[in-house]
Coordinates of C-alpha atoms in Angstrom, one line a residue:
M24 CA 0.0 0.0 0.0
I25 CA 1.3 3.5 -0.9
G26 CA 0.4 6.4 1.3
C27 CA 0.6 10.0 0.0
R28 CA 0.4 13.4 1.6
K29 CA 0.4 16.9 0.2
L30 CA 2.1 19.8 2.0
V31 CA 1.1 23.3 0.9
S32 CA 3.2 26.2 2.1
G33 CA 1.8 29.6 3.1
G34 CA 4.2 31.7 1.1
A35 CA 3.9 33.4 -2.2
R36 CA 4.8 30.3 -4.3
P37 CA 2.8 27.3 -3.3
Y38 CA 4.3 23.9 -4.0
N39 CA 3.3 20.3 -3.8
R40 CA 5.3 17.5 -2.1
V41 CA 4.4 13.9 -2.1
L42 CA 5.6 11.5 0.6
C43 CA 5.2 7.8 -0.3
R44 CA 5.8 4.7 1.7
S45 CA 5.4 1.1 0.7
R46 CA 4.7 -1.8 3.0
T47 CA 4.2 -5.4 2.2
T48 CA 1.3 -7.2 3.9
P49 CA 1.6 -10.8 5.0
P50 CA 0.0 -13.5 2.9
V51 CA -3.6 -14.1 3.8
S52 CA -5.7 -17.2 2.9
T53 CA -8.1 -16.5 0.1
A54 CA -10.1 -19.6 0.2
G55 CA -13.7 -18.8 -0.5
C56 CA -13.0 -15.1 -0.9
V57 CA -12.7 -12.7 -3.9
R58 CA -9.2 -11.4 -4.2
Q59 CA -9.0 -7.6 -4.1
T60 CA -6.0 -5.4 -4.8
I61 CA -6.1 -1.9 -3.3
V62 CA -4.0 0.8 -4.9
V63 CA -3.6 4.5 -4.0
S64 CA -3.1 6.8 -6.9
P65 CA -1.1 9.7 -5.6
L66 CA -0.8 11.7 -8.8
S67 CA -4.3 11.6 -10.3
S68 CA -5.9 13.6 -7.5
I69 CA -3.1 16.2 -6.9
P70 CA -4.0 19.7 -8.0
S71 CA -1.6 21.4 -10.4
R72 CA 1.1 23.8 -9.4
A73 CA -0.9 26.8 -10.7
E74 CA -3.8 26.1 -8.3
Y75 CA -3.6 27.4 -4.8
S76 CA -5.8 25.7 -2.1
T77 CA -5.8 25.7 1.7
T78 CA -7.9 22.6 1.9
V79 CA -6.4 19.2 2.8
W80 CA -6.0 16.9 -0.1
N81 CA -8.2 13.8 0.2
P82 CA -6.8 10.9 -1.9
K83 CA -9.0 8.1 -3.1
I84 CA -8.5 4.4 -2.9
H85 CA -9.5 2.5 -6.0
S86 CA -10.5 -1.2 -5.4
F87 CA -10.0 -3.6 -8.2
G88 CA -11.6 -7.0 -8.4
S89 CA -14.7 -6.0 -6.4
D90 CA -17.9 -4.3 -7.4
G91 CA -16.0 -1.4 -8.8
D92 CA -17.2 1.3 -6.3
E93 CA -14.5 3.7 -5.2
K94 CA -13.7 4.1 -1.5
S95 CA -12.2 7.3 -0.1
L96 CA -10.0 7.4 3.0
S97 CA -9.1 10.6 4.9
Q98 CA -5.5 11.6 5.6
E99 CA -6.0 10.5 9.3
E100 CA -7.3 7.1 8.3
M101 CA -4.4 6.5 5.9
Q102 CA -1.9 7.6 8.6
K103 CA -3.5 5.1 11.1
L104 CA -3.1 2.3 8.6
I105 CA 0.5 3.1 8.0
D106 CA 1.3 3.5 11.8
A107 CA -0.5 0.2 12.6
E108 CA 1.5 -1.6 9.9
E109 CA 4.8 -0.1 11.3
Q110 CA 3.9 -1.1 14.8
R111 CA 3.1 -4.7 13.7
M112 CA 6.5 -4.9 12.0
I113 CA 8.3 -3.7 15.1
D114 CA 6.4 -6.2 17.3
E115 CA 7.4 -9.0 15.0
E116 CA 11.0 -8.0 15.2
N117 CA 10.9 -7.8 19.0
E118 CA 9.3 -11.2 19.2
K119 CA 12.1 -12.7 17.1
K120 CA 14.7 -11.1 19.3
Y121 CA 13.2 -11.7 22.8
P122 CA 10.4 -14.4 22.4
D123 CA 9.9 -15.2 26.1
W124 CA 10.9 -11.8 27.6
K125 CA 8.8 -10.3 30.4
P126 CA 9.2 -7.0 32.3
G127 CA 11.7 -7.4 35.0
Q128 CA 13.8 -10.0 33.2
R129 CA 17.1 -9.6 31.4
K130 CA 16.9 -8.9 27.6
R131 CA 20.6 -9.2 26.7
P132 CA 22.6 -12.4 27.2
L133 CA 24.2 -12.8 30.6
L134 CA 28.0 -12.2 30.4
K135 CA 29.0 -11.3 34.0
T136 CA 27.5 -12.0 37.4
Y137 CA 28.4 -12.7 41.0
S138 CA 25.7 -15.4 41.3
E139 CA 26.2 -18.9 40.0
E140 CA 22.5 -19.5 39.9
E141 CA 21.9 -16.7 37.3
F142 CA 24.3 -18.6 34.9
E143 CA 22.4 -21.8 35.6
R144 CA 19.1 -20.1 34.9
A145 CA 20.4 -18.7 31.6
L146 CA 22.1 -22.0 30.4
M147 CA 19.8 -24.6 31.9
P148 CA 16.3 -23.1 32.1
E149 CA 14.6 -26.5 32.2
K150 CA 16.2 -27.0 35.6
F151 CA 14.1 -24.2 37.0
I152 CA 10.7 -24.8 35.5
D153 CA 9.1 -25.3 38.9
N154 CA 10.9 -22.3 40.3
P155 CA 10.8 -19.5 37.7
I156 CA 11.9 -15.9 38.5
W157 CA 9.2 -13.7 39.9
T158 CA 8.9 -10.8 37.4
L159 CA 7.3 -7.4 37.6
R160 CA 4.4 -8.7 35.5
D161 CA 3.5 -11.5 38.0
K162 CA 0.7 -10.7 40.4
R163 CA -0.6 -12.5 43.5
C164 CA -3.6 -11.7 45.7
G165 CA -3.6 -8.4 47.7
A166 CA -5.5 -7.5 50.9
L167 CA -7.8 -4.9 52.4
A168 CA -7.0 -2.9 55.4
I169 CA -8.3 0.0 57.6
K170 CA -6.3 3.1 58.0
I171 CA -5.8 3.6 61.8
G172 CA -3.6 6.7 61.7
M173 CA 0.1 7.8 61.8
M174 CA 2.7 7.5 64.5
P175 CA 6.5 7.6 64.8
V176 CA 8.6 4.4 64.9
W177 CA 12.2 4.2 65.9
D178 CA 14.4 1.4 64.6
D179 CA 17.4 -0.2 66.5
W180 CA 19.7 2.5 65.1
G181 CA 17.6 5.3 66.6
V182 CA 16.3 6.5 63.2
R183 CA 12.8 7.9 63.4
H184 CA 10.3 6.8 60.7
A185 CA 6.9 8.4 60.2
C186 CA 4.6 5.4 59.7
T187 CA 0.9 4.8 58.8
V188 CA -0.7 1.9 60.8
L189 CA -3.0 -0.3 58.7
W190 CA -5.2 -3.0 60.3
M191 CA -6.2 -6.0 58.3
D192 CA -9.7 -6.6 59.6
R193 CA -10.9 -10.2 58.8
N194 CA -9.8 -10.7 55.2
I195 CA -11.7 -13.7 53.9
V196 CA -11.5 -15.3 50.4
L197 CA -15.1 -15.0 49.1
G198 CA -14.8 -16.3 45.5
H199 CA -12.7 -17.1 42.5
K200 CA -12.6 -15.8 38.9
T201 CA -11.1 -18.1 36.3
V202 CA -10.2 -17.6 32.6
E203 CA -12.4 -20.5 31.5
K204 CA -15.5 -19.2 33.1
H205 CA -15.1 -15.4 33.4
G206 CA -12.3 -14.6 31.0
Y207 CA -9.7 -13.5 33.6
S208 CA -8.1 -14.7 36.9
A209 CA -8.9 -13.0 40.1
I210 CA -9.7 -13.5 43.8
Q211 CA -12.6 -11.9 45.7
I212 CA -11.6 -10.6 49.2
A213 CA -14.3 -9.7 51.8
A214 CA -13.2 -7.5 54.7
G215 CA -14.7 -5.7 57.6
E216 CA -18.1 -6.2 59.2
R217 CA -21.5 -4.6 59.2
K218 CA -24.9 -5.3 60.8
A219 CA -26.9 -8.0 59.0
K220 CA -30.1 -5.9 59.2
N221 CA -28.5 -3.3 57.0
V222 CA -27.7 -5.8 54.2
S223 CA -30.3 -6.7 51.6
K224 CA -31.3 -10.3 51.1
P225 CA -29.8 -10.6 47.5
I226 CA -26.4 -9.6 48.9
L227 CA -26.8 -12.0 51.9
G228 CA -27.4 -14.8 49.4
Q229 CA -23.8 -14.5 48.2
Y230 CA -22.5 -15.4 51.6
K231 CA -24.5 -18.6 52.1
A232 CA -21.4 -20.8 51.6
A233 CA -19.6 -19.1 54.6
E234 CA -21.6 -19.3 57.8
E235 CA -19.5 -16.7 59.6
L236 CA -20.3 -14.2 56.8
I237 CA -24.1 -14.7 57.2
E238 CA -24.1 -13.7 60.8
S239 CA -21.8 -10.7 60.3
P240 CA -21.7 -9.7 56.6
P241 CA -18.5 -8.0 55.3
Y242 CA -18.3 -4.3 54.9
L243 CA -16.4 -4.3 51.6
V244 CA -15.7 -6.8 48.8
R245 CA -12.9 -6.2 46.2
E246 CA -11.2 -8.3 43.5
F247 CA -7.5 -8.7 43.0
R248 CA -6.2 -9.9 39.7
I249 CA -3.6 -12.7 39.6
T250 CA -1.5 -14.1 36.8
D251 CA -1.4 -17.8 37.6
E252 CA -4.4 -19.7 38.7
A253 CA -2.2 -22.1 40.6
N254 CA -1.9 -19.3 43.2
L255 CA -5.7 -19.2 43.9
L256 CA -6.3 -19.3 47.6
P257 CA -8.8 -21.8 49.0
L258 CA -12.3 -20.5 49.6
H259 CA -13.0 -19.0 53.0
T260 CA -9.3 -18.7 53.8
Q261 CA -8.4 -15.8 56.1
L262 CA -5.4 -13.6 55.3
H263 CA -3.3 -12.2 58.1
A264 CA -0.7 -9.4 58.2
R265 CA 2.1 -11.9 57.5
H266 CA 0.7 -12.2 54.0
F267 CA 3.2 -9.4 53.4
V268 CA 6.9 -9.5 54.2
P269 CA 8.7 -6.8 56.4
G270 CA 11.0 -4.7 54.2
Q271 CA 9.1 -5.2 50.9
N272 CA 7.5 -2.4 49.0
I273 CA 3.8 -2.2 48.5
D274 CA 1.3 0.0 46.6
V275 CA -1.6 1.3 48.6
T276 CA -4.8 2.5 46.9
G277 CA -7.5 4.5 48.7
T278 CA -10.0 7.4 48.3
S279 CA -8.4 10.7 49.1
K280 CA -9.9 13.2 51.6
G281 CA -12.6 15.5 50.3
K282 CA -11.7 19.2 50.4
G283 CA -14.9 20.6 49.0
F284 CA -15.0 23.4 46.4
Q285 CA -11.5 25.0 46.1
G286 CA -9.8 27.6 44.0
G287 CA -7.1 27.2 41.4
M288 CA -4.3 27.9 43.8
K289 CA -5.1 25.1 46.3
R290 CA -6.5 22.7 43.8
H291 CA -3.9 22.9 41.0
G292 CA -1.0 24.8 42.7
F293 CA -1.4 28.0 40.7
A294 CA 0.8 31.0 41.7
G295 CA -2.1 33.5 41.7
M296 CA -1.9 37.2 41.0
P297 CA 0.6 39.6 42.4
A298 CA 0.3 40.4 46.1
S299 CA 0.8 44.2 45.5
H300 CA 1.7 46.6 42.6
G301 CA -1.8 47.6 41.8
T302 CA -3.6 44.3 42.2
S303 CA -6.9 44.8 43.9
L304 CA -9.3 42.1 45.1
S305 CA -7.9 39.4 42.8
H306 CA -4.8 38.2 44.5
R307 CA -6.0 34.5 44.3
A308 CA -7.7 34.9 41.0
L309 CA -7.4 32.1 38.4
G310 CA -6.1 34.3 35.6
S311 CA -6.8 33.9 31.9
T312 CA -8.7 30.8 30.8
G313 CA -8.3 31.0 27.0
N314 CA -8.1 33.1 23.9
C315 CA -10.5 35.6 22.4
Q316 CA -12.5 35.1 19.2
D317 CA -10.3 32.2 18.0
P318 CA -11.3 29.5 19.3
G319 CA -14.0 31.5 21.1
K320 CA -14.4 28.9 23.9
V321 CA -12.7 27.4 26.9
F322 CA -11.2 24.0 26.1
K323 CA -12.4 21.0 28.0
G324 CA -10.2 19.9 30.8
K325 CA -9.0 23.4 31.6
K326 CA -7.7 23.6 35.2
M327 CA -10.1 25.8 37.1
A328 CA -11.8 26.0 40.5
G329 CA -13.9 23.0 41.5
R330 CA -14.4 20.1 43.8
M331 CA -11.2 18.8 45.2
G332 CA -10.5 15.3 46.6
V333 CA -12.5 12.1 46.8
D334 CA -10.4 10.6 44.0
R335 CA -8.9 7.2 43.7
V336 CA -5.2 7.7 44.6
T337 CA -2.4 5.1 44.6
M338 CA 0.8 5.6 46.6
Q339 CA 3.6 3.5 45.2
N340 CA 6.7 1.9 46.7
L341 CA 5.8 2.4 50.3
R342 CA 8.1 0.2 52.5
I343 CA 6.8 -2.0 55.3
L344 CA 8.8 -1.2 58.4
K345 CA 7.3 -3.9 60.6
I346 CA 4.4 -6.2 61.0
D347 CA 2.4 -7.2 64.1
R348 CA 1.3 -10.8 63.3
G349 CA -0.8 -11.2 66.4
R350 CA -2.9 -8.0 66.0
D351 CA -2.7 -8.0 62.1
L352 CA -1.1 -4.6 62.0
I353 CA 1.1 -3.3 59.2
Y354 CA 3.4 -0.3 59.8
V355 CA 4.0 1.4 56.4
S356 CA 6.6 4.2 56.0
G357 CA 5.0 7.3 54.6
A358 CA 1.5 8.7 54.1
V359 CA -1.5 6.7 52.8
P360 CA -4.5 8.4 51.0
G361 CA -7.8 8.6 52.8
N362 CA -9.4 9.4 56.1
K363 CA -8.9 7.5 59.3
G364 CA -11.2 4.5 59.4
G365 CA -11.3 4.2 55.6
F366 CA -10.5 1.0 53.7
V367 CA -7.4 0.8 51.5
E368 CA -6.2 -1.8 49.0
I369 CA -2.7 -3.2 49.5
R370 CA -0.8 -4.9 46.6
D371 CA 2.8 -5.9 46.0
A372 CA 4.8 -3.0 44.5
V373 CA 4.7 -3.0 40.7
K374 CA 7.9 -1.0 40.1
K375 CA 10.3 -1.8 43.0
P376 CA 9.1 -4.8 45.0
L377 CA 12.7 -5.3 46.4
W378 CA 12.6 -9.1 46.0
R379 CA 16.0 -10.8 45.7
T380 CA 17.6 -8.1 47.9
D381 CA 18.8 -8.0 51.5
K382 CA 16.2 -5.3 52.3
V383 CA 13.5 -7.9 52.6
L384 CA 13.3 -10.1 55.6
G385 CA 14.9 -13.4 54.6
A386 CA 16.1 -12.0 51.3
L387 CA 13.2 -13.8 49.6
E388 CA 13.2 -14.2 45.8
R389 CA 9.4 -14.0 45.6
P390 CA 6.4 -13.3 47.8
P391 CA 4.9 -16.2 49.8
L392 CA 2.7 -18.1 47.3
P393 CA -0.2 -18.3 47.5
T394 CA 0.2 -16.9 51.0
F395 CA 2.3 -17.3 54.1
E396 CA 2.0 -20.5 56.2
Y397 CA 0.3 -19.1 59.2
D398 CA 0.8 -20.3 62.8
S399 CA -2.5 -20.6 64.7
E400 CA -0.7 -19.8 68.0
I401 CA 0.6 -16.5 66.7
D402 CA -1.3 -15.0 63.7
G403 CA -4.5 -13.3 64.5
T404 CA -4.5 -14.2 68.2
G405 CA -4.6 -10.6 69.4
T406 CA -1.3 -10.8 71.2
A407 CA 1.5 -8.6 70.0
F408 CA 4.2 -10.4 67.9
E409 CA 6.2 -8.0 65.9
E410 CA 8.7 -8.6 63.0
F411 CA 10.9 -5.7 61.9
M412 CA 12.5 -5.1 58.5
P413 CA 16.2 -6.0 58.2
L414 CA 18.6 -3.2 59.0
G415 CA 22.0 -2.6 57.6
E416 CA 25.3 -3.2 59.4
D417 CA 26.4 0.4 59.1
D418 CA 25.2 2.9 61.6
P419 CA 23.3 5.7 59.7
L420 CA 23.8 8.1 62.6
D421 CA 27.6 7.7 62.6
P422 CA 29.2 11.0 61.3
D423 CA 32.0 9.0 59.7
Y424 CA 29.4 7.1 57.7
M425 CA 26.8 9.7 56.6
D426 CA 28.5 12.2 54.4
T427 CA 32.2 11.3 54.6
T428 CA 31.9 7.7 53.4
I429 CA 33.1 8.5 49.9
A430 CA 35.9 10.7 51.2
I431 CA 37.2 8.1 53.6
K432 CA 37.2 5.4 50.9
A433 CA 39.1 7.8 48.6
Q434 CA 41.8 8.5 51.2
A435 CA 42.2 4.8 52.0

């Protein structure tokens, strides 16, 4: 297929330029079909040099071997066809180079490493079929928690961390979603509790299989996508705080606090008008919102005053400082969106989960699959049993370590 485009200058001498590309399409089975050949004629529809036109040239596509009717495509449609063909060719080249590559894996061949296992995985992949590398694309079940509030936590070195306390309130596996039946793999998690009289009978019917949910229905139900159905948790299994590992990074999703109707300075961070120099009664004004006659309107999406907050917000790469297995508490470093008492969704970090590093307790290569092996005498008993994230061997408060580490190494 040949794509053509005309460029008309705005000067005194208009001119025509034709850009042509040719792409070959893959062979297609023509059994039971009428073969058609589509050709774009770039020169028949182009105006002559003497003509001056500000309109966009619309080429026509002539179809041979069909009913003979002409089909016209706009310039945007032709460009989409060309871009789609180019993207298909690029994808085919990438598949040939890296057929089994996933995000988080190595693309180039392994040449140097300090781990013998990495060489074995590269040279003998059949040896690790039952224990593949956990990549950034792999997902397991998450959990629901209630935001309790913030508090400071000091580690053994004396460093102060501002933490958000999350409470996993009775996370129970309610249902499964499979590719064969639903088209995707997921796990339904029910958390919290509400009075049975406030729940309608159709909703109560979904909890018939679990007796404990009929007496005290859950407050919230959410789905968590997974990549491997082998990691489906058994129905009515309860998740505890040890489902996550101290030291790992997590992504926390919640509904942000509502701020009501706010101006442009608070809502979008605008600088506002001058505080002096002749400005009167418009110090926090929005400013100009568009042009005059052309285009004669305010574009959609213009940042203006309006309702602020109550949005779905995700905070990424929040590190778990410690976990209280007995009371199902998770201490997360940093702020979490939402009000106190609101539910949030916890998932393994997508970008930097910190697996296969010494920052995670036990230096695990992957998260516990499908979950951690709980101890009935510890997990969920209500008695405090804390596990802290691993700390480094160097004292972060040592003045010879903080800012002079590089200088000391250079002198040595």
